[in-house]
Tab-separated table of C-alpha atoms in Angstrom:
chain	number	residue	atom	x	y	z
A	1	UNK	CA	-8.575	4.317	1.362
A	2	UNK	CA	-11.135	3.387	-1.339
A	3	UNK	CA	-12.167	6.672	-2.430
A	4	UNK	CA	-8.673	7.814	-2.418
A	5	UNK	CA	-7.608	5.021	-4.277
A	6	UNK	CA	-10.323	5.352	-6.749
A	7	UNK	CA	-9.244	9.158	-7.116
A	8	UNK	CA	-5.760	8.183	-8.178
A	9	UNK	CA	-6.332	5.774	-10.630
A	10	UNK	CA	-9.118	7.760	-12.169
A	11	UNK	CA	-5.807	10.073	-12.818
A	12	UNK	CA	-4.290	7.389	-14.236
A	13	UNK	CA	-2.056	6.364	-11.563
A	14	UNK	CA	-1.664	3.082	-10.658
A	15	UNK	CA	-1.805	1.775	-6.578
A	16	UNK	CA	-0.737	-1.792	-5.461
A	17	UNK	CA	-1.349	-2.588	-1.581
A	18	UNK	CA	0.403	-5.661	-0.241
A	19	UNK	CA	-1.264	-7.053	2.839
A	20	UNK	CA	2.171	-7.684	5.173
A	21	UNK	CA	0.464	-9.819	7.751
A	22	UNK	CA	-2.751	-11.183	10.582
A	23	UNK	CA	-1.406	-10.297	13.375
A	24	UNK	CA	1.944	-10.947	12.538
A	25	UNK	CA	1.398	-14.298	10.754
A	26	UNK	CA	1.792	-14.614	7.039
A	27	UNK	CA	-1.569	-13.796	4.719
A	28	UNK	CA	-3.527	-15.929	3.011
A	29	UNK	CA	-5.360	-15.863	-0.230
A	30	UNK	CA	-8.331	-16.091	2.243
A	31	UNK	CA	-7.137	-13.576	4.031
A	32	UNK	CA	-6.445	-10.789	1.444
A	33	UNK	CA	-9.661	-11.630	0.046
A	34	UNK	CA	-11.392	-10.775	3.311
A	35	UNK	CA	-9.416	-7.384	3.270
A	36	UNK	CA	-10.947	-6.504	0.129
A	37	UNK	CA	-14.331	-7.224	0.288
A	38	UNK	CA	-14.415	-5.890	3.919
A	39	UNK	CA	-12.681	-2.461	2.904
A	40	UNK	CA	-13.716	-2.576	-1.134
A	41	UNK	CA	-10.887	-1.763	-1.713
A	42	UNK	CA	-10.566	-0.495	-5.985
A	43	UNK	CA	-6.815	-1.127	-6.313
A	44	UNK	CA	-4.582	-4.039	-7.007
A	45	UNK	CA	-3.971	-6.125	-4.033
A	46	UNK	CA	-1.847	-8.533	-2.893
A	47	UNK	CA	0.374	-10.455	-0.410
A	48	UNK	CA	3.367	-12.522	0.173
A	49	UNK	CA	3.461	-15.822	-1.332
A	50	UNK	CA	2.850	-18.992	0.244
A	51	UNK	CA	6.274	-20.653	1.464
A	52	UNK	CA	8.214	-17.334	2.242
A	53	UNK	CA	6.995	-16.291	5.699
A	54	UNK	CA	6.330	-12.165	6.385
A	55	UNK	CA	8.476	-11.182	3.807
A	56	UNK	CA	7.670	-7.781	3.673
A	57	UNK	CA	7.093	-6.864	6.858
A	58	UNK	CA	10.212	-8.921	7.965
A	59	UNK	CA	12.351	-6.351	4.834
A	60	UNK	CA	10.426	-3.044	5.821
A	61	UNK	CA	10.411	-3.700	9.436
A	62	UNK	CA	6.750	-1.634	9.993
A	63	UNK	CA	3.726	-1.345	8.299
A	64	UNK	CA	2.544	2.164	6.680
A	65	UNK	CA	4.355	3.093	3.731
A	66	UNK	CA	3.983	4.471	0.857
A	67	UNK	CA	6.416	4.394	-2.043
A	68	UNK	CA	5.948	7.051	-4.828
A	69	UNK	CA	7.164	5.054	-8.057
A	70	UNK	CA	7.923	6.719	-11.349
A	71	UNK	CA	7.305	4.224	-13.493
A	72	UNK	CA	9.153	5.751	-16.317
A	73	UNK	CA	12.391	5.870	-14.880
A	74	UNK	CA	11.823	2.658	-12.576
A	75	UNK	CA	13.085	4.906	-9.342
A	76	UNK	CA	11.263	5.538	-6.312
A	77	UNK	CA	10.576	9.092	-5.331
A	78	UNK	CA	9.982	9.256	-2.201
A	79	UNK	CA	8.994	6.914	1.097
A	80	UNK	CA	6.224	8.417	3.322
A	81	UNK	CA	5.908	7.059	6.772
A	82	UNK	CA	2.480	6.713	7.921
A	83	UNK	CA	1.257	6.833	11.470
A	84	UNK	CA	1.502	2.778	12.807
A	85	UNK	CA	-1.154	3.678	16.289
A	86	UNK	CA	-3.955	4.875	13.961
A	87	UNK	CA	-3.491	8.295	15.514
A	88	UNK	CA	-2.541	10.050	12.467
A	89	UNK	CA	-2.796	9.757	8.541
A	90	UNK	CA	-1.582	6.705	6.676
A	91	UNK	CA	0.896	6.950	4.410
A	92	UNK	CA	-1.554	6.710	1.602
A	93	UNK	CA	-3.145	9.741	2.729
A	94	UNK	CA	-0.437	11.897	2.979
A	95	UNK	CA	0.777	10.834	-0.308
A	96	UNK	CA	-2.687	10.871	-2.506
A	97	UNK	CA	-2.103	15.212	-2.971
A	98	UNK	CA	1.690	14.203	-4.107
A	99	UNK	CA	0.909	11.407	-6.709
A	100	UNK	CA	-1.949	13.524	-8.199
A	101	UNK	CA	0.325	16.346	-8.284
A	102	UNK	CA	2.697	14.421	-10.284
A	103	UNK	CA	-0.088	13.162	-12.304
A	104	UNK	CA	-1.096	16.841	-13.341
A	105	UNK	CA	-4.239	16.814	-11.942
């Protein structure tokens, strides 16, 4: 995920990963800080706030997608599913060829 992120912002896209959960607990600061420094990870990062539970995971009901954002027109693209047993791609994966595509590069 960190070269891949690096490649698309280096296009000039932009990449924000939310960390959902710990096993299905809400994330901490400390925990999202572990995430990045384990996995270096070279994009913006975040996770739910304190006070509000598993809020994403609890509204997207999986982990592993990817949202491809126009950020002109405020309107997502498209939602690619990635593979939640590790067997295949991640979403991100499957969608870094698409977002540099629309990037022009």
């Amino acid at each position: 995920m960190a070269a891949q992120g690096k490649t698309v912002v280096d296009a000039g896209g932009v990449v924000i990963q939310i960390l959902a959960t710990r096993t299905f607990a809400a994330a901490t600061k400390s925990d999202l800080d572990t995430w990045i420094n384990t996995y270096k990870v070279p994009i913006t990062a975040l996770h739910d706030p304190p006070g509000v539970g598993t809020r994403t995971l609890d509204t997207y009901k999986r982990r592993e997608y990817t949202f491809l954002f126009d950020c002109r027109t405020m309107k997502i693209l498209e939602r690619i599913d990635g593979s939640v047993t590790g067997s295949g791609d991640s979403s991100f994966k499957q969608a870094v060829p698409k977002i540099l595509a629309l990037l022009g590069k």
